[in-house]
Amino acid sequence: MKLNVKQRTEVLAVLLAMVVPAVAIHEKNAGPKDVEIRFKLPVPKPLSPEEALKAFRVEAGYRVELVAAEPLVEAPVAMSWDERGRLYVVEMRGYMQDVTGAKDLEPKGRIRLLEDTDGDGRMDKATVFLDGLVLPRAVMAVNGGVLVGEPPQLWFCKDENGDGKSDRKEAVADDFGSRTGQPEHMANTPVWAMDNAVWVAGWGTRLKLRGGVWSKDSGLGRGQYGLCQDDAGRLFFNYNSDLLRCDLLPAEAFVKNPMLRSTTGVNYRVIADQSVWPGHPTPGVNRGYEPKTLREDGSLTSATAACGALIYRGDALPDFRGNAFIPEPSGNLVKRAVLREKDGVVSGESAERGREFLVSTDERFRPVQAVDGPDGALYIADLYRGVLQHSGFLTHYLVANIEARQLLAPLDGGRIWRVVREGAERRKPVTVPVGARERAALLGHANGWVRDTAQRLLVETGGEEVVAAVKAVVEDKGQPALARLHGLWVLDGLGSVTPEMLVAAMRDGEARIRAAAVRMAGREMAAELAAMTDPDRLVQAHLALKLSAMSLPETDAALARLLVSGCAEVALVREAAMTGLRGREVELAKLLVGQAGGDVAAAAMGEMLAGAVGAAGKAGPFAAMLELAASRPAGDAVQVALLKGLGSAGNGKVAKMVWVGEEPGVLVKMRGALTGGAGKALAVVEGRVGWPGKPGVAAPPVVKPLTAEETALAEKGRVIYGTLCGACHQPHGYGLDGLAPPLVDSEWVLGKPEVAARIVLHGLAGPVKVGPKTWNLAMPPLPQLTDEDIAGVLTYLRREWEHGASPVGVAEVAAVRAANRERVLPWTAEELSGKGKAKGKGK
């Protein structure tokens, strides 16, 4: 039967008011099957760019302008300006062509190069710089070309004949995420940061470009989608349900001490309140059926798709300098948050509760990235489409909304918007000149994009002329502090900063410059660092971080003095001190209690120092810290702190047994002397210490050594883990809050080998309980790995970090692969634990 328009409309109205059966693609994550569309809204029509402008509501005193729209640009997900004021845009055109996502791997993606040739503020020329890409999601202008992320490849591409098209395409990395899996969990958003390293969201690798050659090393991964920096060079990022986080201190330092977890210094939650306030009902969100997801008016209550955040550093919106702009595409909005700093810690809150900076009543407005522009304005990439959620997470409820409200089409939309002050004259974009002096002069420009670009170009170019020009800026106290800060980092990037420059910088009146100088100082400056004192908490944290890393008698003594001076009570300084202390915790504790007034610092630091020893579970350091605790007056604050630390395992995990040769005499001594809180803390410590013949404690299991073949297999697995898994689960295996659960002591790693093999082959969709914590995340499948690869990774995981589980053979993995060859869905924890029925044609 063929229906006319009126009849179709009537049928649609009925559908909106009834329970709508819909089919989600992945049952394990799909929610209830029989869903009711809770808010009866009309089918939203796609809006033209001109109509979309009228649908915006922006904060008073500002206006939104169109920069580019389809067909000039389609499905933009990331963008980057080059020094000529041209805009490179990632077009993820193959993404979610239907609710199955079956066409995701078609090579439809491309990089567009947009230009405004007549200077009217609107892009009028579009060139396909690079095409034939599969779900590209990253671009960054660099070295006369661009980095392009097309997982698992990170390419460097360059136009060498001036036609705006890539003629050169070279691989920089081949572990930039994976070809399959969830796009939102793949590496993205490379940023040339102030430290002259290229950092990336969702990737644990740090890149550097020196003399036209790329190098890389591993570090801590961060964030989900989007990355930016502030004027101090701190990295900011977010997770889909977490509006803004920050690395307050250099994350690479924290790699050195995996026992230091749940810190303030890295992955710090800047905004506690995740509330958002859309400008209209937003029923088409993935968990809209849950009571707390939507308000009574149908609007989204809290962030569920936060991404592409920006710390605004431009000069066209001076009242907003240093504010965070955070796109939330599910709510069709961009949040503005005001950030404040105290003692080196950044916190933020919505600029206006109950109202967002920019909202739209157009359900297809999907802001996914905010960036500064060469003209100092705020630019926003708008994916412009109805379907935002990837098929791997689509619920029955959201599929019902998509189908009933006809949100799938169009697929070829896309806009770039600019936010400016109302009534302000059009600003001319800054193009960065070629000369060294001219570029050095821009290091103090009011627009952060200009400063960053000038710094990058100076480091890329190098040479004596550049060094001389930048040195003149650094040594000129009449220059703005930001100019001297960027200049110092240019010289560091070129290997041209001298101890004399750093000594002068360590005495600068600007705390950010002093902190940078401490960060750059090498071991040859140990004496100067040991003698340094500073009233600023951020500088103190950097000083503690550097002193602990040097591991010299004079720097250890200086670190103890710093902590005794009152810094031990500051979380950021305590953590910084811990970064370089792995294996030396007892020595520092002894240094602290050996100084006049050191007991206060020892009490403040004691639980953290002993906690690291307790988490490591090594008999020698554990016994030494226990001896130190026993040497203290019964029940004093230092003793209690040390005992509490030894009794913990860190990160909320169950403490492992520590085995010693015989019952420690200090336990017997303290057992009879301690009562109250100290006695309780001692009882916990005693409960995790084992020795031969201890009543009620079984002997430790005997770990069978690996054969030569198994050792080689584990070594292969170690390499694969470092390149493919470490970005999320981290090199130390303890994972990262908001990104990935820990693998150390995980029952999913150390249990049945076939369970771990299933997870690697087909992925795992949350919720999943690891230790005492439940994680609601998704691990992408890795079917591209061979049976030998998987056996190697699993064997490595089951023997690394003091694990003693059995190795995994290649034949075991092959059998799991064969038994599940028809499986297409990720596993759930219930299926793997045998509590739920397998739904994906696998065993």
Short mmCIF file of C-alpha atoms in Angstrom, two decimals, residues 34-363:
data_model
loop_
_atom_site.label_atom_id
_atom_site.label_comp_id
_atom_site.label_asym_id
_atom_site.label_seq_id
_atom_site.Cartn_x
_atom_site.Cartn_y
_atom_site.Cartn_z
CA ASP A 34 10.79 -2.52 23.76
CA VAL A 35 11.36 1.19 23.95
CA GLU A 36 9.04 4.11 24.21
CA ILE A 37 10.03 7.35 22.54
CA ARG A 38 9.37 9.61 25.49
CA PHE A 39 8.98 12.97 23.76
CA LYS A 40 6.70 13.36 20.75
CA LEU A 41 8.62 15.79 18.58
CA PRO A 42 8.08 16.51 14.90
CA VAL A 43 10.51 15.10 12.37
CA PRO A 44 13.33 17.67 12.21
CA LYS A 45 14.10 18.85 8.73
CA PRO A 46 17.70 19.46 7.65
CA LEU A 47 18.49 23.17 7.72
CA SER A 48 20.40 25.18 5.18
CA PRO A 49 23.39 27.11 6.56
CA GLU A 50 21.29 30.28 6.55
CA GLU A 51 18.48 28.55 8.44
CA ALA A 52 20.98 27.00 10.84
CA LEU A 53 22.30 30.46 11.72
CA LYS A 54 18.81 31.46 12.85
CA ALA A 55 18.58 28.35 15.04
CA PHE A 56 21.59 29.42 17.14
CA ARG A 57 21.38 31.16 20.49
CA VAL A 58 24.73 32.55 21.56
CA GLU A 59 25.79 34.47 24.63
CA ALA A 60 24.82 38.14 24.53
CA GLY A 61 27.33 40.39 22.79
CA TYR A 62 28.53 37.72 20.36
CA ARG A 63 27.46 36.35 17.01
CA VAL A 64 28.06 33.25 14.91
CA GLU A 65 29.29 33.52 11.31
CA LEU A 66 29.47 30.88 8.60
CA VAL A 67 32.97 30.11 7.35
CA ALA A 68 32.29 27.10 5.12
CA ALA A 69 29.49 24.66 4.37
CA GLU A 70 28.62 21.78 2.08
CA PRO A 71 29.55 21.16 -0.69
CA LEU A 72 32.77 23.02 0.14
CA VAL A 73 33.24 20.78 3.18
CA GLU A 74 31.57 17.53 4.28
CA ALA A 75 31.53 15.70 7.63
CA PRO A 76 34.34 17.70 9.29
CA VAL A 77 35.71 16.12 12.48
CA ALA A 78 39.07 17.89 12.88
CA MET A 79 40.88 20.92 11.48
CA SER A 80 44.24 22.64 11.57
CA TRP A 81 45.45 26.01 10.27
CA ASP A 82 48.80 26.37 8.53
CA GLU A 83 51.03 29.44 8.72
CA ARG A 84 49.51 30.81 5.50
CA GLY A 85 46.03 30.95 7.02
CA ARG A 86 44.76 27.92 5.09
CA LEU A 87 42.56 25.39 6.85
CA TYR A 88 43.12 21.64 6.58
CA VAL A 89 39.94 19.73 7.41
CA VAL A 90 39.42 16.02 8.09
CA GLU A 91 36.29 14.78 6.35
CA MET A 92 35.08 11.49 7.86
CA ARG A 93 32.67 10.90 4.99
CA GLY A 94 32.47 7.14 5.41
CA TYR A 95 31.25 7.27 9.00
CA MET A 96 27.87 5.67 9.78
CA GLN A 97 26.27 5.61 6.35
CA ASP A 98 23.49 3.58 7.96
CA VAL A 99 22.70 2.31 11.45
CA THR A 100 24.75 -0.85 10.90
CA GLY A 101 28.00 0.97 10.16
CA ALA A 102 28.63 -1.70 7.52
CA LYS A 103 30.24 0.79 5.13
CA ASP A 104 32.59 2.36 7.64
CA LEU A 105 35.67 0.83 6.06
CA GLU A 106 34.99 2.19 2.60
CA PRO A 107 37.79 4.62 1.63
CA LYS A 108 35.60 7.72 1.41
CA GLY A 109 37.49 9.91 3.85
CA ARG A 110 39.66 12.79 2.77
CA ILE A 111 41.56 15.90 3.78
CA ARG A 112 40.25 19.15 2.33
CA LEU A 113 42.30 22.32 2.06
CA LEU A 114 40.09 25.39 2.42
CA GLU A 115 41.14 28.92 1.45
CA ASP A 116 39.60 32.38 1.63
CA THR A 117 41.03 33.90 -1.53
CA ASP A 118 39.16 37.21 -1.44
CA GLY A 119 39.55 37.97 2.27
CA ASP A 120 35.84 38.26 3.07
CA GLY A 121 35.98 35.75 5.92
CA ARG A 122 34.27 32.95 3.96
CA MET A 123 36.13 30.05 2.42
CA ASP A 124 35.69 30.09 -1.33
CA LYS A 125 38.23 27.54 -2.54
CA ALA A 126 38.34 23.88 -1.60
CA THR A 127 40.99 21.43 -2.78
CA VAL A 128 41.02 17.73 -2.07
CA PHE A 129 44.48 17.51 -0.53
CA LEU A 130 44.29 13.75 0.10
CA ASP A 131 41.53 11.21 -0.49
CA GLY A 132 40.86 7.48 -0.39
CA LEU A 133 41.14 7.39 3.41
CA VAL A 134 39.34 5.03 5.80
CA LEU A 135 37.81 6.95 8.70
CA PRO A 136 40.56 9.56 9.05
CA ARG A 137 40.38 11.48 12.32
CA ALA A 138 43.46 13.63 12.79
CA VAL A 139 45.30 16.43 11.02
CA MET A 140 48.03 18.86 12.08
CA ALA A 141 49.91 21.37 9.94
CA VAL A 142 53.65 20.83 10.36
CA ASN A 143 56.93 21.11 8.43
CA GLY A 144 55.33 22.48 5.26
CA GLY A 145 52.78 19.65 5.16
CA VAL A 146 50.43 17.88 7.54
CA LEU A 147 50.26 14.89 9.80
CA VAL A 148 47.21 12.80 8.90
CA GLY A 149 45.79 10.15 11.19
CA GLU A 150 44.21 7.19 9.40
CA PRO A 151 44.37 4.37 11.97
CA PRO A 152 46.49 2.39 12.21
CA GLN A 153 48.69 4.74 10.18
CA LEU A 154 49.94 8.21 10.97
CA TRP A 155 51.11 9.81 7.73
CA PHE A 156 53.17 12.86 6.89
CA CYS A 157 51.82 14.33 3.67
CA LYS A 158 53.09 17.27 1.69
CA ASP A 159 52.23 19.24 -1.43
CA GLU A 160 55.53 19.67 -3.26
CA ASN A 161 54.38 21.36 -6.48
CA GLY A 162 52.00 23.98 -5.12
CA ASP A 163 48.72 22.60 -6.49
CA GLY A 164 47.21 22.07 -3.04
CA LYS A 165 47.31 18.27 -3.36
CA SER A 166 49.52 15.82 -1.52
CA ASP A 167 52.44 14.55 -3.59
CA ARG A 168 54.31 12.92 -0.74
CA LYS A 169 52.93 10.43 1.77
CA GLU A 170 55.26 8.89 4.32
CA ALA A 171 54.46 6.69 7.31
CA VAL A 172 55.42 8.20 10.66
CA ALA A 173 53.82 5.46 12.79
CA ASP A 174 51.86 2.28 12.16
CA ASP A 175 50.35 1.91 15.64
CA PHE A 176 48.09 4.96 15.52
CA GLY A 177 45.05 3.06 16.78
CA SER A 178 43.52 0.18 14.83
CA ARG A 179 41.59 -0.02 11.58
CA THR A 180 38.56 -1.62 13.24
CA GLY A 181 36.91 -0.77 16.54
CA GLN A 182 35.31 2.35 17.98
CA PRO A 183 36.34 5.61 16.26
CA GLU A 184 35.85 7.58 19.47
CA HIS A 185 38.52 5.46 21.16
CA MET A 186 41.16 5.82 18.44
CA ALA A 187 44.18 8.15 18.48
CA ASN A 188 43.36 11.71 17.39
CA THR A 189 44.16 15.42 17.59
CA PRO A 190 47.95 15.76 17.39
CA VAL A 191 49.14 18.99 19.01
CA TRP A 192 52.58 20.61 18.79
CA ALA A 193 52.81 21.61 22.44
CA MET A 194 54.97 24.20 24.12
CA ASP A 195 57.61 21.57 25.00
CA ASN A 196 58.12 21.01 21.23
CA ALA A 197 56.71 17.50 21.40
CA VAL A 198 53.68 16.37 19.43
CA TRP A 199 51.19 14.92 21.86
CA VAL A 200 48.09 13.00 20.77
CA ALA A 201 44.80 12.15 22.47
CA GLY A 202 44.20 8.44 22.96
CA TRP A 203 47.80 7.50 22.16
CA GLY A 204 50.67 6.92 24.56
CA THR A 205 53.41 7.93 22.13
CA ARG A 206 55.19 11.27 22.05
CA LEU A 207 56.60 12.49 18.73
CA LYS A 208 59.39 14.96 18.07
CA LEU A 209 60.52 16.52 14.80
CA ARG A 210 64.14 17.61 14.63
CA GLY A 211 65.94 18.40 11.43
CA GLY A 212 63.08 16.99 9.39
CA VAL A 213 63.32 13.58 11.11
CA TRP A 214 60.58 12.15 13.32
CA SER A 215 61.39 10.32 16.53
CA LYS A 216 59.03 8.83 19.06
CA ASP A 217 59.00 7.46 22.57
CA SER A 218 56.34 6.11 24.89
CA GLY A 219 54.57 7.84 27.71
CA LEU A 220 51.18 8.02 29.37
CA GLY A 221 48.13 8.20 27.12
CA ARG A 222 45.41 10.73 27.78
CA GLY A 223 41.90 11.68 26.78
CA GLN A 224 39.35 10.32 24.39
CA TYR A 225 38.66 12.84 21.61
CA GLY A 226 40.38 16.20 21.50
CA LEU A 227 43.54 17.78 22.92
CA CYS A 228 44.75 21.35 23.47
CA GLN A 229 47.07 23.39 25.69
CA ASP A 230 46.94 26.54 27.78
CA ASP A 231 49.41 29.43 28.00
CA ALA A 232 51.60 27.41 30.38
CA GLY A 233 51.78 24.47 27.97
CA ARG A 234 49.61 22.19 30.10
CA LEU A 235 47.60 19.65 28.12
CA PHE A 236 43.79 19.60 28.41
CA PHE A 237 41.48 16.85 27.19
CA ASN A 238 38.21 15.12 28.02
CA TYR A 239 36.21 11.91 27.92
CA ASN A 240 32.72 11.66 26.52
CA SER A 241 31.10 11.93 29.97
CA ASP A 242 33.83 14.04 31.54
CA LEU A 243 33.94 17.63 30.32
CA LEU A 244 37.55 18.58 31.01
CA ARG A 245 40.73 17.09 32.42
CA CYS A 246 44.31 18.25 32.52
CA ASP A 247 47.88 17.10 33.00
CA LEU A 248 48.99 19.66 35.59
CA LEU A 249 52.54 18.31 35.45
CA PRO A 250 54.50 16.66 32.62
CA ALA A 251 52.96 13.23 32.21
CA GLU A 252 56.20 11.62 31.06
CA ALA A 253 57.60 11.96 34.59
CA PHE A 254 54.80 9.82 36.01
CA VAL A 255 55.74 6.89 33.77
CA LYS A 256 58.78 6.31 35.95
CA ASN A 257 56.74 5.34 38.99
CA PRO A 258 53.79 3.07 38.22
CA MET A 259 53.08 2.78 41.95
CA LEU A 260 51.93 6.41 41.86
CA ARG A 261 48.30 6.27 40.79
CA SER A 262 45.01 8.18 41.12
CA THR A 263 47.00 11.39 41.13
CA THR A 264 46.29 15.08 40.97
CA GLY A 265 49.24 15.76 38.65
CA VAL A 266 47.97 13.88 35.60
CA ASN A 267 44.50 13.19 34.25
CA TYR A 268 43.12 15.66 36.79
CA ARG A 269 39.39 16.36 36.65
CA VAL A 270 39.12 20.11 36.12
CA ILE A 271 35.31 20.36 36.08
CA ALA A 272 33.40 18.37 38.68
CA ASP A 273 29.86 19.24 37.58
CA GLN A 274 29.07 17.49 34.29
CA SER A 275 25.68 19.20 33.80
CA VAL A 276 24.74 20.59 30.41
CA TRP A 277 21.75 22.71 29.37
CA PRO A 278 20.69 22.23 25.75
CA GLY A 279 18.43 24.79 24.11
CA HIS A 280 15.71 22.28 23.20
CA PRO A 281 14.56 18.71 23.93
CA THR A 282 17.22 16.16 22.95
CA PRO A 283 15.54 12.74 23.10
CA GLY A 284 17.87 11.26 20.49
CA VAL A 285 20.67 10.35 22.89
CA ASN A 286 21.85 6.82 23.37
CA ARG A 287 20.56 6.18 26.90
CA GLY A 288 17.51 8.38 26.64
CA TYR A 289 15.38 5.60 28.11
CA GLU A 290 17.17 5.89 31.46
CA PRO A 291 15.32 8.18 33.90
CA LYS A 292 18.33 10.35 34.77
CA THR A 293 19.53 10.90 31.20
CA LEU A 294 16.86 13.44 30.24
CA ARG A 295 15.11 16.17 32.21
CA GLU A 296 11.35 16.50 32.33
CA ASP A 297 11.53 18.86 29.36
CA GLY A 298 13.43 16.22 27.34
CA SER A 299 16.83 17.92 27.46
CA LEU A 300 20.10 16.13 28.19
CA THR A 301 21.13 16.41 31.86
CA SER A 302 24.87 15.77 31.69
CA ALA A 303 27.65 15.35 29.17
CA THR A 304 27.62 12.15 27.16
CA ALA A 305 29.64 13.15 24.08
CA ALA A 306 32.08 15.83 25.24
CA CYS A 307 34.94 16.23 22.77
CA GLY A 308 37.28 18.63 20.98
CA ALA A 309 37.75 21.08 23.86
CA LEU A 310 39.71 24.32 23.52
CA ILE A 311 41.41 26.54 26.06
CA TYR A 312 40.75 29.81 24.25
CA ARG A 313 43.99 31.76 23.75
CA GLY A 314 42.97 34.10 20.95
CA ASP A 315 42.65 37.88 21.06
CA ALA A 316 39.35 38.52 19.27
CA LEU A 317 37.33 37.58 22.37
CA PRO A 318 39.51 39.12 25.11
CA ASP A 319 36.97 38.59 27.91
CA PHE A 320 37.17 34.84 27.31
CA ARG A 321 40.93 34.41 27.23
CA GLY A 322 41.81 31.32 29.25
CA ASN A 323 38.22 30.03 29.25
CA ALA A 324 37.44 26.49 28.11
CA PHE A 325 35.07 25.93 25.20
CA ILE A 326 33.75 22.37 25.15
CA PRO A 327 31.60 20.97 22.33
CA GLU A 328 28.85 18.55 23.35
CA PRO A 329 27.33 17.33 20.06
CA SER A 330 24.66 15.13 21.65
CA GLY A 331 23.23 18.23 23.30
CA ASN A 332 23.77 20.44 20.20
CA LEU A 333 25.78 22.89 22.29
CA VAL A 334 29.15 24.40 23.13
CA LYS A 335 29.86 25.02 26.83
CA ARG A 336 31.98 27.86 28.14
CA ALA A 337 33.74 27.21 31.43
CA VAL A 338 35.70 29.69 33.51
CA LEU A 339 39.00 28.28 34.77
CA ARG A 340 40.85 29.34 37.90
CA GLU A 341 44.23 28.33 39.24
CA LYS A 342 45.36 28.00 42.84
CA ASP A 343 48.64 26.48 43.96
CA GLY A 344 49.21 25.01 40.50
CA VAL A 345 45.83 23.26 40.39
CA VAL A 346 43.28 24.31 37.76
CA SER A 347 39.56 24.10 38.46
CA GLY A 348 36.60 25.19 36.37
CA GLU A 349 32.87 25.66 36.33
CA SER A 350 30.23 26.62 33.78
CA ALA A 351 30.25 30.32 33.01
CA GLU A 352 26.51 30.47 33.66
CA ARG A 353 24.56 27.72 35.34
CA GLY A 354 21.41 26.77 33.45
CA ARG A 355 22.55 28.34 30.19
CA GLU A 356 25.25 27.42 27.67
CA PHE A 357 27.46 29.71 25.60
CA LEU A 358 26.12 28.39 22.29
CA VAL A 359 23.08 26.19 21.67
CA SER A 360 21.05 25.29 18.62
CA THR A 361 17.52 24.00 18.17
CA ASP A 362 18.80 22.16 15.08
CA GLU A 363 19.25 18.53 16.07
#
